[in-house]
Coordinates of C-alpha atoms and ligand atoms in Angstrom, one line a residue:
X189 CA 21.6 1.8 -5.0
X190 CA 19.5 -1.5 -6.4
X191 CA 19.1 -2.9 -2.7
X192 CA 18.4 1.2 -1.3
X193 CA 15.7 0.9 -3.4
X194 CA 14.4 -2.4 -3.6
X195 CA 14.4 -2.9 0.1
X196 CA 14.5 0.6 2.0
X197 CA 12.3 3.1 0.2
X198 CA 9.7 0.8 -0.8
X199 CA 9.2 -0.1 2.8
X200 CA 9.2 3.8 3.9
X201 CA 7.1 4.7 1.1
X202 CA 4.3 1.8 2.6
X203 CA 4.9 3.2 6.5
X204 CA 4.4 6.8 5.1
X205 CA 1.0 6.0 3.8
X206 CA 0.2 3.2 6.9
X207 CA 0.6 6.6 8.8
X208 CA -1.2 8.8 6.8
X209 CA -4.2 6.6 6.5
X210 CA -4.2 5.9 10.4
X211 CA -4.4 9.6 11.0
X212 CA -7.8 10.0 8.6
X213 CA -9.1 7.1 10.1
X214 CA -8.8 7.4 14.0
X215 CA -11.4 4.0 13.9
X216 CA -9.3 1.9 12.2
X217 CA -6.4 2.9 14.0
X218 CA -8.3 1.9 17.1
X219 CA -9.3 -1.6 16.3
X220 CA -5.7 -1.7 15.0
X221 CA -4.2 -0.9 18.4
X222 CA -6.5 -2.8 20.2
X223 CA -5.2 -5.8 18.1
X224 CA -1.7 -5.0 19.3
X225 CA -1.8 -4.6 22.9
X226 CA -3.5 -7.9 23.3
X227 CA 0.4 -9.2 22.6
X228 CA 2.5 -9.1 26.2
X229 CA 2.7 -5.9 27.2
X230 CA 5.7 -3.5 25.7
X231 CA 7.6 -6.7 24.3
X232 CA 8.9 -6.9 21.0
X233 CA 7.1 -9.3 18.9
X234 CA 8.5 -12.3 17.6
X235 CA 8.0 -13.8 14.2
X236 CA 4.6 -15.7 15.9
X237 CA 3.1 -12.8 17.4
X238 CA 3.1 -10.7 13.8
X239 CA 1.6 -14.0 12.4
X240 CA -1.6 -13.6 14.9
X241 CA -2.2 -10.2 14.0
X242 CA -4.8 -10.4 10.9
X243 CA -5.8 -6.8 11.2
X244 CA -2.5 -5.1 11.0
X245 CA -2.2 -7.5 8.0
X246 CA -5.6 -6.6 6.5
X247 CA -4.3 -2.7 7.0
X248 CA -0.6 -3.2 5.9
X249 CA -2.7 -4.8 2.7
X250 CA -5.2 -2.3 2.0
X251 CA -2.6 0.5 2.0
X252 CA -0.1 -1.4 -0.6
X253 CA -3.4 -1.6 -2.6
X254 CA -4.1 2.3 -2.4
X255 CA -0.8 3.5 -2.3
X256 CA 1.7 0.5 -3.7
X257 CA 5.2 1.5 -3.3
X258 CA 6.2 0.4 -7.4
X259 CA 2.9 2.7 -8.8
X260 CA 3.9 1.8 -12.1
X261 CA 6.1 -0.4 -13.8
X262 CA 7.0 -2.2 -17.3
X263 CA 7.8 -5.0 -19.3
X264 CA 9.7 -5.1 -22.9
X265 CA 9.8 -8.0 -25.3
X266 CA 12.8 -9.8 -25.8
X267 CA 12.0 -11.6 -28.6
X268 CA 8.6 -11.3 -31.2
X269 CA 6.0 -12.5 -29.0
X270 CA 2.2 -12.2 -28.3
X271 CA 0.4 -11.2 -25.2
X272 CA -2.7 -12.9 -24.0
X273 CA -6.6 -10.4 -23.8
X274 CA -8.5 -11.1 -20.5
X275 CA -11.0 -12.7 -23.0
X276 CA -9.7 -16.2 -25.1
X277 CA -12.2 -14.8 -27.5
X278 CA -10.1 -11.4 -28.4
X279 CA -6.8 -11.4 -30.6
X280 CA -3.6 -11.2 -28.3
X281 CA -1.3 -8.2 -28.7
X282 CA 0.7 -8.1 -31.2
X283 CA 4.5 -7.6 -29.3
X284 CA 7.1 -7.0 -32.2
X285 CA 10.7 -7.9 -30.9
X286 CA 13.4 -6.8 -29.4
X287 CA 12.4 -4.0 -27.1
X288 CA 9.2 -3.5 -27.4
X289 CA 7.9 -2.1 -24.2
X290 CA 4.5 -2.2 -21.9
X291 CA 3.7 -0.2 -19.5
X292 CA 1.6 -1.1 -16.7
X293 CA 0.1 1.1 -13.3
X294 CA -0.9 -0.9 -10.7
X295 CA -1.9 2.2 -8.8
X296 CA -4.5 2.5 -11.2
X297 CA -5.2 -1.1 -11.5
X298 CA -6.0 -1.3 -7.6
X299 CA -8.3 1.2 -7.6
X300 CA -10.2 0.0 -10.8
X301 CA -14.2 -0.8 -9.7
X302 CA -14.6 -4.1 -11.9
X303 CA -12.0 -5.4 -9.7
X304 CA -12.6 -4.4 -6.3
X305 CA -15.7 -2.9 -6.4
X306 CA -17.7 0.2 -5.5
X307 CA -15.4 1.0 -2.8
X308 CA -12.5 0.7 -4.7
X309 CA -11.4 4.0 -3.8
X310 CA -11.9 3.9 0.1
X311 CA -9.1 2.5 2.6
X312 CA -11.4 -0.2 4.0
X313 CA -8.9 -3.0 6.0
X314 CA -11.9 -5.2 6.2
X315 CA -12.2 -6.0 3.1
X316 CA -9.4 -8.5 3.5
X317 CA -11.0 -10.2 6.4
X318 CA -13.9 -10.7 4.5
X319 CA -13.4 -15.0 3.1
X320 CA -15.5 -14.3 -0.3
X321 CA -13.2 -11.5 -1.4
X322 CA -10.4 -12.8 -0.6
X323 CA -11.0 -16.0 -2.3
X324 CA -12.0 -13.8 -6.0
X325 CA -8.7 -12.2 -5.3
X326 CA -6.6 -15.2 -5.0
X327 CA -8.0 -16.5 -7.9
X328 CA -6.5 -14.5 -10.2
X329 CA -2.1 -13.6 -8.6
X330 CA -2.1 -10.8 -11.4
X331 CA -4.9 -8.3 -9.9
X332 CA -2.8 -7.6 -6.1
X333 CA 0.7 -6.0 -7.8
X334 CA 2.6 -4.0 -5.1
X335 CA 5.2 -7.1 -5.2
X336 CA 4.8 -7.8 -9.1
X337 CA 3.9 -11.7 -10.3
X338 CA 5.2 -14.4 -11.7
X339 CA 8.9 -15.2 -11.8
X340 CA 10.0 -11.7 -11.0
X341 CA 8.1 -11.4 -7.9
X342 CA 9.7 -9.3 -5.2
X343 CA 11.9 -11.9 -3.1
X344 CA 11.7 -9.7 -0.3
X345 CA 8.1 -9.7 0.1
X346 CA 7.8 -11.9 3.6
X347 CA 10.9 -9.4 5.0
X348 CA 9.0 -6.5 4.3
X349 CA 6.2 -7.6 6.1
X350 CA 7.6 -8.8 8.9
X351 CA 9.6 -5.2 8.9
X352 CA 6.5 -3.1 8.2
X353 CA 4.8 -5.2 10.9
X354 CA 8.0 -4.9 13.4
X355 CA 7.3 -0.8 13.5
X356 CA 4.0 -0.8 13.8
X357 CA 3.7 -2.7 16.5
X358 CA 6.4 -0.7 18.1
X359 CA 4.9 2.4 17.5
X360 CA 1.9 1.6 18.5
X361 CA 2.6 0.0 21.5
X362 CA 4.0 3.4 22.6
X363 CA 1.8 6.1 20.6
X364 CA -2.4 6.5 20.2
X365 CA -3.3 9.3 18.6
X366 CA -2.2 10.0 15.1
X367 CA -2.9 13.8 13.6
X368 CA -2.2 15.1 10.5
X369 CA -0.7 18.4 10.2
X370 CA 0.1 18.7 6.6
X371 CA -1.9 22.0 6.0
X372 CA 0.0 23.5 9.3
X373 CA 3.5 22.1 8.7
X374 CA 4.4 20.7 5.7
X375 CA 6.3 22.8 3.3
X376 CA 4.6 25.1 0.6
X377 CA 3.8 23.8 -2.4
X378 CA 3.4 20.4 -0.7
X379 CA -1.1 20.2 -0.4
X380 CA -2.5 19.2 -3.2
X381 CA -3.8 21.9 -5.3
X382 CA -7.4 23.0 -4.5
X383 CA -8.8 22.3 -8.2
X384 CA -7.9 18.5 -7.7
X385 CA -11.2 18.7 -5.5
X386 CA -13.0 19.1 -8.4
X387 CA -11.5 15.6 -10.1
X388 CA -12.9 12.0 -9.7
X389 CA -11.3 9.6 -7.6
X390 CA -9.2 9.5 -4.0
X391 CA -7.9 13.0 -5.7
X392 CA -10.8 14.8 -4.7
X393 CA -10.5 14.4 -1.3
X394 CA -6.8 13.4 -0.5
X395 CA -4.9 15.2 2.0
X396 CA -1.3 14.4 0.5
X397 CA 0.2 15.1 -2.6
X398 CA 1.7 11.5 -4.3
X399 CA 4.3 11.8 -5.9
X400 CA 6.3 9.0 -8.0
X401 CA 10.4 8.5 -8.9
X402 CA 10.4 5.1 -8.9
X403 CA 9.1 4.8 -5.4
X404 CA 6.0 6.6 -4.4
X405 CA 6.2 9.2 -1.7
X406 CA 4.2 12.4 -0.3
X407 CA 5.3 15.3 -2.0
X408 CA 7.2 17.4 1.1
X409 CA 6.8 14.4 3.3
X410 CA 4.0 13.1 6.0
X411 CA 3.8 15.7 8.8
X412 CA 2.2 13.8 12.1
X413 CA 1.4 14.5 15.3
X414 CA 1.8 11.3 17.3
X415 CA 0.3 11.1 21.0
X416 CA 2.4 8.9 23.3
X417 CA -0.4 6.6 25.1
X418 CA -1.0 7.2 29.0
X419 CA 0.9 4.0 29.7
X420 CA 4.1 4.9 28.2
X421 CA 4.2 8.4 29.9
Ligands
HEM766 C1 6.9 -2.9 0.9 C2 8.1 -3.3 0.5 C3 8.4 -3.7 -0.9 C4 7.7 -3.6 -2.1 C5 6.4 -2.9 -2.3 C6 8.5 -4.2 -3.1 C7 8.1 -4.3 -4.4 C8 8.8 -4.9 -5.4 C9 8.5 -5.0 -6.8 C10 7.2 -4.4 -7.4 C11 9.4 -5.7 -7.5 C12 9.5 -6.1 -8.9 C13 10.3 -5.1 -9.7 C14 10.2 -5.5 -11.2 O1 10.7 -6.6 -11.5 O2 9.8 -4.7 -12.0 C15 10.4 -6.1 -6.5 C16 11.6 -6.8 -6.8 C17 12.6 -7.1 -5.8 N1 12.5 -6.8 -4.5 FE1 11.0 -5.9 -3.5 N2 9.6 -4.7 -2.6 C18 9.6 -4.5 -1.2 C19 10.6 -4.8 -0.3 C20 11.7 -5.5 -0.5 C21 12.7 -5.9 0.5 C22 12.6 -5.6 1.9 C23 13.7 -6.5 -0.2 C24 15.0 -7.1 0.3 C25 15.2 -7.4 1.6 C26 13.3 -6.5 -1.6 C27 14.1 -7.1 -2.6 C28 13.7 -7.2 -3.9 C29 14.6 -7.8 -5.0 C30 15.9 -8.4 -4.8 C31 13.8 -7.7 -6.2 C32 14.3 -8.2 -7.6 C33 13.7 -9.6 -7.8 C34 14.0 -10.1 -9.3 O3 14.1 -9.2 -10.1 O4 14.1 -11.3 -9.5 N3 12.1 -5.9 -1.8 N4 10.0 -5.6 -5.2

């Protein structure tokens, strides 16, 4: 059950929301497939090839940012302890132990605007091509979560990238047109409610519903229409 979860659903939870930002964003899937077709034509790629491929990178990135697959986590004290305030200046927390627990969301963190900006909130792959962000971001290991940090960091990490990576290229090697169809086919109950358009945020405008149990995932699936490209016909 530990690996299922560790290792299966976190990887469909990213590919469901690769797909579903692809569809709302025909451009980016565009540059994206450009990006793979320049490898041979049709062939799997090997370990090099996926390497190359910055964009699907940047894109793979931007969505764990969005949507990462562990929203929310949490730590608990095993012994009395103190935890450290961004600022040297403030008191640490006081962490009383055994067991007392801290919750963190790193949903929430990745979307926060001190952190990432004014476009916090907008699935924008480029932002990890651009050197001067990426440099404030690698300053500080704690801000990009969707693997955790620090000693317990996901030890599957370069797997799941390479396996994310894998099916995208595959798919879109043979598909290139993604369209949503969650108001047409996705179950009732499953589109988010219409009074969410009147909240702050991505839930004013999102077109699935997130949902979280453990993993993240869209509340009565991701329901796509996928065009198979001319060549493949
Ligand atoms: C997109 C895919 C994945 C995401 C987002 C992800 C995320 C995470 C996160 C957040 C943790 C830390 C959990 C915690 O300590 O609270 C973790 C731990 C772990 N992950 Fe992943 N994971 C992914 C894929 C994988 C894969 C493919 C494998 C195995 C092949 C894997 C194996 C593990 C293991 C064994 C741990 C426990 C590490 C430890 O506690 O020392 N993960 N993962």
């Amino acid at each position: 059950m530990n690996i299922l979860l560790a290792a299966r659903d976190t990887t469909a939870s990213l590919l469901t929301f690769m797909c579903y930002f692809l569809a709302i964003h025909p451009g980016v899937l565009k540059r994206l497939r450009e990006e793979i077709l320049t490898l041979r034509s049709g062939e799997s790629p090997s370990y090099e090839d996926i390497r190359s491929l910055k964009y699907l990178r940047a894109c793979l990135n931007e969505t764990l940012r969005l949507f990462p697959p562990v929203p929310s986590n949490e730590r608990a004290s095993v012994k009395t302890t103190t935890l450290p305030r961004a600022s040297p200046l403030e008191k640490p927390f006081y962490m009383p132990g055994p067991h007392t627990t801290i919750s963190y969301v790193p949903l929430l963190m990745h979307r926060r605007k001190d952190l990432w900006g004014e476009d916090a909130d907008d699935f924008l792959p480029e932002r990890w091509l651009d050197e001067k962000r990426v440099q404030e971001l690698t300053k500080d290991p704690f801000r990009f979560l969707p693997f955790n940090a620090g000693p317990r960091i996901c030890l599957g990490q370069n797997f799941a990238y390479n396996q994310a990576s894998f099916v995208m290229v595959k798919l879109l090697q043979n598909f290139d047109t993604f369209d949503l169809r969650q108001k047409q086919d996705a179950p009732e109950g499953a589109i988010p409610p219409e009074s969410w358009k009147n909240l702050t945020g991505r839930a004013a405008y999102e077109q699935v519903w997130p949902r979280n149990v453990v993993t993240l995932y869209a509340k009565g699936g991701l329901w796509i229409y996928m065009g198979m490209s001319r060549s493949q016909e």
